[in-house]
Coordinates of C-alpha atoms and ligand atoms in Angstrom, one line a residue:
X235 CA -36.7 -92.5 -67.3
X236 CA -35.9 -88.8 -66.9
X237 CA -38.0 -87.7 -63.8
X238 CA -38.0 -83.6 -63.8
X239 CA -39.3 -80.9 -61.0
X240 CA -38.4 -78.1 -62.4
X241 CA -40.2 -77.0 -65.6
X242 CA -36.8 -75.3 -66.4
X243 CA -35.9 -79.0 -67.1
X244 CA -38.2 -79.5 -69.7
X245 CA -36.3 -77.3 -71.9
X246 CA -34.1 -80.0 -73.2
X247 CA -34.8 -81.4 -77.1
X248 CA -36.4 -84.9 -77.2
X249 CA -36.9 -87.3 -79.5
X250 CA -40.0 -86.9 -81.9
X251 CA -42.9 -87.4 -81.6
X252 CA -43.4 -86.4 -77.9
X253 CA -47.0 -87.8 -76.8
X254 CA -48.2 -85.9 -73.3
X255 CA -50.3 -87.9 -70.6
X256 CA -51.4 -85.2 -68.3
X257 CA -52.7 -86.4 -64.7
X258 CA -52.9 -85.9 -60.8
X259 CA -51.1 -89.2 -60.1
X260 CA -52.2 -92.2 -58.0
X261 CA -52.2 -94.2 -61.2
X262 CA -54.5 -97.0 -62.0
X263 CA -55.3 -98.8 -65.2
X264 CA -57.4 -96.4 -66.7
X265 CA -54.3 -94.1 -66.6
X266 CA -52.1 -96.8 -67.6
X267 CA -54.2 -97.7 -71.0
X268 CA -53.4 -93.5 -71.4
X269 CA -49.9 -94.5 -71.5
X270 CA -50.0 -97.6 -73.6
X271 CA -52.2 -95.5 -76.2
X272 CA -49.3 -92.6 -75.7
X273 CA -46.6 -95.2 -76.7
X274 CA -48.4 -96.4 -79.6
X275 CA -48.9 -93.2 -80.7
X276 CA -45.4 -92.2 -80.1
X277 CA -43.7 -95.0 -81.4
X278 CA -41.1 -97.0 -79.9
X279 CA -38.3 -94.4 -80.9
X280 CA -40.7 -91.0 -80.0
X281 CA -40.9 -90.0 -76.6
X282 CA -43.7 -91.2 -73.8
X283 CA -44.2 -88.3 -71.5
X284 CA -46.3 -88.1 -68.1
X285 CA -47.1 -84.9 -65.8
X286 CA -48.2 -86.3 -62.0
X287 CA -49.4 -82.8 -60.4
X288 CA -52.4 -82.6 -58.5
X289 CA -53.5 -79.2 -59.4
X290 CA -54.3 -76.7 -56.6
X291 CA -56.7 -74.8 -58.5
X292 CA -59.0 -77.0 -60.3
X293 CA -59.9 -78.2 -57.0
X294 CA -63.5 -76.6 -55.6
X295 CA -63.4 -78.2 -51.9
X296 CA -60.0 -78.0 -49.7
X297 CA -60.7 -81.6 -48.4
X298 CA -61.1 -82.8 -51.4
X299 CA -57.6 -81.6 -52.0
X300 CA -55.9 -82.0 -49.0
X301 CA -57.4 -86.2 -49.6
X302 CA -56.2 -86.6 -53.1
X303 CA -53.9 -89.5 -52.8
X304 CA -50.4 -88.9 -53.9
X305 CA -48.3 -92.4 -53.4
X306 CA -45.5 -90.4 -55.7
X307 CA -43.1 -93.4 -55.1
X308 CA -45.2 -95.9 -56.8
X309 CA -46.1 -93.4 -59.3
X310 CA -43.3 -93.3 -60.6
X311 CA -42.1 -97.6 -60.3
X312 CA -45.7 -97.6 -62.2
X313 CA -44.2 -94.8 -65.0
X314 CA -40.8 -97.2 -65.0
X315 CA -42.5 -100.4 -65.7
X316 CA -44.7 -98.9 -68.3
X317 CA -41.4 -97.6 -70.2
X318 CA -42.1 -93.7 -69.7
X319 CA -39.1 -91.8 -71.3
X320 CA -39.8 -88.4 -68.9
X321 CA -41.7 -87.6 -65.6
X322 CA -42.9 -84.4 -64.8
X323 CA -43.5 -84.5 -61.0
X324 CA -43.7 -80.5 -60.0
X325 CA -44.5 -78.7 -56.7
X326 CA -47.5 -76.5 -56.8
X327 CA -45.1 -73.4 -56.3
X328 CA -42.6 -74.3 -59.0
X329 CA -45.9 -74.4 -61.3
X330 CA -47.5 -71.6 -60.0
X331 CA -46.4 -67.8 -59.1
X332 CA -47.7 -65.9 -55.9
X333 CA -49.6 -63.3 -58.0
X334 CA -50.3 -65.3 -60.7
X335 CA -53.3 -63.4 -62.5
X336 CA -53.8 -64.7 -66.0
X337 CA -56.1 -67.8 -66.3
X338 CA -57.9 -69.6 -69.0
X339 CA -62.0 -69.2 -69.2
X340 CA -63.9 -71.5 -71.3
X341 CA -67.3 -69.5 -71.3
X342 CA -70.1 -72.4 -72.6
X343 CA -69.1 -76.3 -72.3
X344 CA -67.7 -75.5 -68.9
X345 CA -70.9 -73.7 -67.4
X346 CA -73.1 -77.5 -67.4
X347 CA -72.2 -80.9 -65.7
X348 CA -69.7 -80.8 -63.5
X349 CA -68.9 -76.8 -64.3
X350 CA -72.4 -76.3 -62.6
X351 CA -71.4 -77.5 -59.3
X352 CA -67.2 -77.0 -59.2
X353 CA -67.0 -73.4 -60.2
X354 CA -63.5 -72.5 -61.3
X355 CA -62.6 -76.3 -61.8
X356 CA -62.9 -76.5 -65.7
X357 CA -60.3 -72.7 -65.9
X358 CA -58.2 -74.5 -63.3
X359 CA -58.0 -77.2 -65.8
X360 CA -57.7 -75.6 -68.7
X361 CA -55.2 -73.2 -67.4
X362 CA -52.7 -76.0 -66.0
X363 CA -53.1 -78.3 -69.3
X364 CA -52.3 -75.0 -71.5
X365 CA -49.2 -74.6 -69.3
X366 CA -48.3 -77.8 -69.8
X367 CA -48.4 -77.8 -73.5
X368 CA -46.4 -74.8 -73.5
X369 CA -43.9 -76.5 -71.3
X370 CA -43.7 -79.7 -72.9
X371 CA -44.7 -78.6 -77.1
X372 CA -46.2 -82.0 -77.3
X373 CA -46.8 -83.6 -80.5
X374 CA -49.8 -85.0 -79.1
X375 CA -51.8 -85.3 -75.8
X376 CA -54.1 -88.4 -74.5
X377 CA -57.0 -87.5 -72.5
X378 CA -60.0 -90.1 -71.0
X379 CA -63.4 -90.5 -71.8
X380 CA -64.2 -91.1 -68.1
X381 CA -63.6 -87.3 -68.1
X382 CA -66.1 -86.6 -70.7
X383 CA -66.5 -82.9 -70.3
X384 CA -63.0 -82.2 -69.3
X385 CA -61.9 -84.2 -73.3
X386 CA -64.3 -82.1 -74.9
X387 CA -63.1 -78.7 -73.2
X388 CA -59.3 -79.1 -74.0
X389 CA -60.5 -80.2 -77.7
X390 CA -62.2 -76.7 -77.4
X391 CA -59.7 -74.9 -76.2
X392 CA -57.2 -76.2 -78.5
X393 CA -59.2 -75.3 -81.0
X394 CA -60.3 -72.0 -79.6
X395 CA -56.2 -70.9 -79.2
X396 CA -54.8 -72.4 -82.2
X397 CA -52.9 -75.1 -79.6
X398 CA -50.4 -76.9 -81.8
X399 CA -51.5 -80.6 -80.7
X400 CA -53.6 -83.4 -81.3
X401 CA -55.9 -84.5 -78.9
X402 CA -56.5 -88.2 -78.5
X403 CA -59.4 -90.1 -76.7
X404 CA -58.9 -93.3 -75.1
X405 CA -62.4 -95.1 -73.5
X406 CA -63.1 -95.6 -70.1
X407 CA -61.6 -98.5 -68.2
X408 CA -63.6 -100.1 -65.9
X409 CA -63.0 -102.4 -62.6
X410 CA -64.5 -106.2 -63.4
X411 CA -68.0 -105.4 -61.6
X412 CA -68.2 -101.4 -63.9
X413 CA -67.2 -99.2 -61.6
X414 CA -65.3 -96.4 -63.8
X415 CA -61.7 -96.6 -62.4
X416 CA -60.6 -93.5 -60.5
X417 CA -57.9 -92.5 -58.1
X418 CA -60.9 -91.8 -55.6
X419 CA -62.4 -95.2 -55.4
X420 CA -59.6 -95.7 -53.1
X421 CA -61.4 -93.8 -50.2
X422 CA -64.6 -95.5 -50.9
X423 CA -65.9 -97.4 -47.4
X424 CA -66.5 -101.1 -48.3
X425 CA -70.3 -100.4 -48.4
X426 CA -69.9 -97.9 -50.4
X427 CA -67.5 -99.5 -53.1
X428 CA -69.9 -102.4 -53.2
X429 CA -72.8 -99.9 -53.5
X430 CA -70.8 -97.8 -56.6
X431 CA -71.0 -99.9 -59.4
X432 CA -74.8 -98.9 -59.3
X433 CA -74.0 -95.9 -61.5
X434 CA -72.2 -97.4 -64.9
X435 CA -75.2 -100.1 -64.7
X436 CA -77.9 -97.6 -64.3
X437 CA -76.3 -95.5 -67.3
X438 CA -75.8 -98.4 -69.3
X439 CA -78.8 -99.5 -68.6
X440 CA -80.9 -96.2 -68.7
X441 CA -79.3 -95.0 -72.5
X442 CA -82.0 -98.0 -74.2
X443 CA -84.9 -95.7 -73.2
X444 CA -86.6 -94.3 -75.8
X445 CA -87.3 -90.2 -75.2
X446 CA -85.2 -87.8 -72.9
X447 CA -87.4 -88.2 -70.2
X448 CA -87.6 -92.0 -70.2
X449 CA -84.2 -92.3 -69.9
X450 CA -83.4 -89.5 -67.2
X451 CA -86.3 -91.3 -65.1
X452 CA -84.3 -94.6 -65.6
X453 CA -81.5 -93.5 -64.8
X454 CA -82.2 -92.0 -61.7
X455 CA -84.1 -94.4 -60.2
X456 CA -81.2 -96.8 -60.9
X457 CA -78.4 -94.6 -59.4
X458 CA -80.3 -93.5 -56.2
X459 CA -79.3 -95.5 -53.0
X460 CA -79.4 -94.5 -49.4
X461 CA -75.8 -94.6 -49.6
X462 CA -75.0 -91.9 -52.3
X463 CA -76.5 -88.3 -52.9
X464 CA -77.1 -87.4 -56.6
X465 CA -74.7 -84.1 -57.8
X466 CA -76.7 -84.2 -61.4
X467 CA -78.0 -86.4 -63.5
X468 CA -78.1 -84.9 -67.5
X469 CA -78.5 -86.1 -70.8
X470 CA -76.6 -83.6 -73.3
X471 CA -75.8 -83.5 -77.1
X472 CA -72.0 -84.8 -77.2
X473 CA -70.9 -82.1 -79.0
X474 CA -72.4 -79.0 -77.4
X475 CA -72.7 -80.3 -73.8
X476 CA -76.2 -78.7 -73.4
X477 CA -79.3 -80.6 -72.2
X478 CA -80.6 -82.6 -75.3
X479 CA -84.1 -83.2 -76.5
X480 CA -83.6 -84.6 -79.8
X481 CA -82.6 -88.1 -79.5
X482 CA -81.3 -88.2 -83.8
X483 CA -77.9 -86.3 -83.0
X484 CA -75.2 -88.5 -80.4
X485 CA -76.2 -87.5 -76.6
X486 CA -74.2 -88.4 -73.6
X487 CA -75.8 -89.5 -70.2
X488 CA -73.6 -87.7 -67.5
X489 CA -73.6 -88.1 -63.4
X490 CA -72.0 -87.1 -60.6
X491 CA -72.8 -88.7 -57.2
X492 CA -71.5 -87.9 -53.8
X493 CA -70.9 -91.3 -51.5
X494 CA -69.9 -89.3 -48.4
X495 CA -67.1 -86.8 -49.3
X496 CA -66.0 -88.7 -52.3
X497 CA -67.9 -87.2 -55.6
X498 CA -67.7 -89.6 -58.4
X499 CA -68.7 -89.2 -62.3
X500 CA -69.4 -91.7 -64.8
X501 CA -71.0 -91.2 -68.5
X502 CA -72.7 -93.0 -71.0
X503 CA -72.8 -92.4 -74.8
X504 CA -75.9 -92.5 -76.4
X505 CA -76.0 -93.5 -80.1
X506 CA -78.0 -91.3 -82.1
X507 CA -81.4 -93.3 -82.7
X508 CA -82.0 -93.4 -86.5
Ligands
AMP45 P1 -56.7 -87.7 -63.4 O1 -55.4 -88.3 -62.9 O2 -57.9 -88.3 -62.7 O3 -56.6 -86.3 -63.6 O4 -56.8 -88.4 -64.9 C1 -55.7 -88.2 -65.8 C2 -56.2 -88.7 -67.2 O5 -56.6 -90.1 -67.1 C3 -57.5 -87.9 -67.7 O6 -57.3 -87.8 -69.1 C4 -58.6 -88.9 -67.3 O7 -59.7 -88.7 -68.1 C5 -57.9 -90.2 -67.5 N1 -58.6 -91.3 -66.8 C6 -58.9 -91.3 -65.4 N2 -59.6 -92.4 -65.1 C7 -59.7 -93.1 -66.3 C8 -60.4 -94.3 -66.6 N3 -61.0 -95.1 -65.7 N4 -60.4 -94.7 -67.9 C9 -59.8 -94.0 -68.8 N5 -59.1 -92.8 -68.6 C10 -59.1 -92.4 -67.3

């Protein structure tokens, strides 16, 4: 495995095709089933590629940052054992100039949700993922589900700037008891990670009701605990992100849900009823 700093370093040709797992690092399952789907994609001759960079600006609060977990070590024994061809593993200032001044804005998918809350996050994202196509030219690119608003933003954007890539989707993985995986569970309290997976079974649960408001009221009754503090609770059309009503085009059930400092998301798809 090639492990590169420098993005100079990316210059050099690789095998074809080059699949592109973009994440912030402390890797888990969920991002491991990324880079399973990234090697079948790639084949066993193409070229498995993963960015670890926990990107300053996408991030809204400084704790929140200055938290993130970054074990870079294991990382990478993770990215060995997993057959990675090339790690990208950059510092924020080799990524980032001084007087930087030229980001990416996604004007409508990125204003609900999470947007709503996080101002900036979604252009933080969307300006680091466009550098790293450019520095990589991947063939193709694996995103989550978990990060339902975040897959459908890049598919935008891609779309938007005639990126040359394929987006692919991989579900959500889940620990055994439902809680989404995610690097943050790691600074849950005990309580609190026994309190969590609350949210998947109140969105699975929930996404049976029969109107808009039905499900919403389900929903939130199921997620509420006097350890957590709802961020939002939304049901939106899948494809346009905006607060749905009519129940006959696919909706997702979205949340966000503060247990102390540590804000966590989960979503639900809801089939389109017939
Ligand atoms: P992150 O490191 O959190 O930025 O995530 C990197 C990529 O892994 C994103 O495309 C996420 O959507 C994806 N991801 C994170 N957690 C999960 C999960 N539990 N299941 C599937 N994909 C995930």
């Amino acid at each position: 495995m090639r492990v590169v700093t420098d993005p100079a370093g990316l210059r050099q040709p690789v095998a074809r095709p080059l699949v592109l797992v973009p994440t912030m690092g402390a890797l888990h399952e969920g991002h491991l089933a990324l880079i399973r789907r990234a090697r079948e994609a790639a084949g066993p001759e193409g070229t498995v590629a993963v960015s670890i960079f926990v990107n300053p600006i996408q991030f809204d609060r400084a704790g929140d940052l200055a938290a993130y977990p970054q074990p870079l070590d294991d990382d990478l024994a993770k990215c060995r054992a997993e057959g990675i061809d090339l790690a990208f593993t950059p510092e924020p200032d080799a990524m980032y100039f001084p007087d930087r001044s030229v980001t990416v804005l996604e004007n409508s998918l990125s204003k609900p949700l999470c947007g709503a809350t996080r101002p900036g996050h979604f252009d933080g994202v969307c300006t680091v993922v466009l550098k790293l196509f450019n520095l990589f030219q991947p063939d193709i690119a694996v995103f989550g589900e978990k990060d339902y608003q975040q897959l459908a933003i890049i598919r935008r954007m891609v779309r938007d700037l005639d990126v040359p890539v394929e987006i692919l989707a991989h579900p959500t993985l889940r620990e055994p008891d439902g809680l989404a995986m995610s690097s943050r569970n790691v600074r849950l309290t005990p309580e609190q990670r026994a309190d969590a997976p609350r949210l998947h079974r109140a969105l699975s649960d929930a996404a049976a009701g029969d109107t808009r408001d039905d499900i919403l009221e389900r929903a939130r009754d199921a997620i509420e605990s006097p350890l957590n503090r709802l961020d939002y609770l939304e049901l939106v059309d899948a494809e346009t992100l905006q607060p749905a009503t009519d129940l006959k085009r696919p909706t997702v059930l979205a949340t966000a849900v503060f247990y102390g400092d540590v804000r966590l998301i989960d979503n639900q798809p809801v089939p389109a009823v017939s």
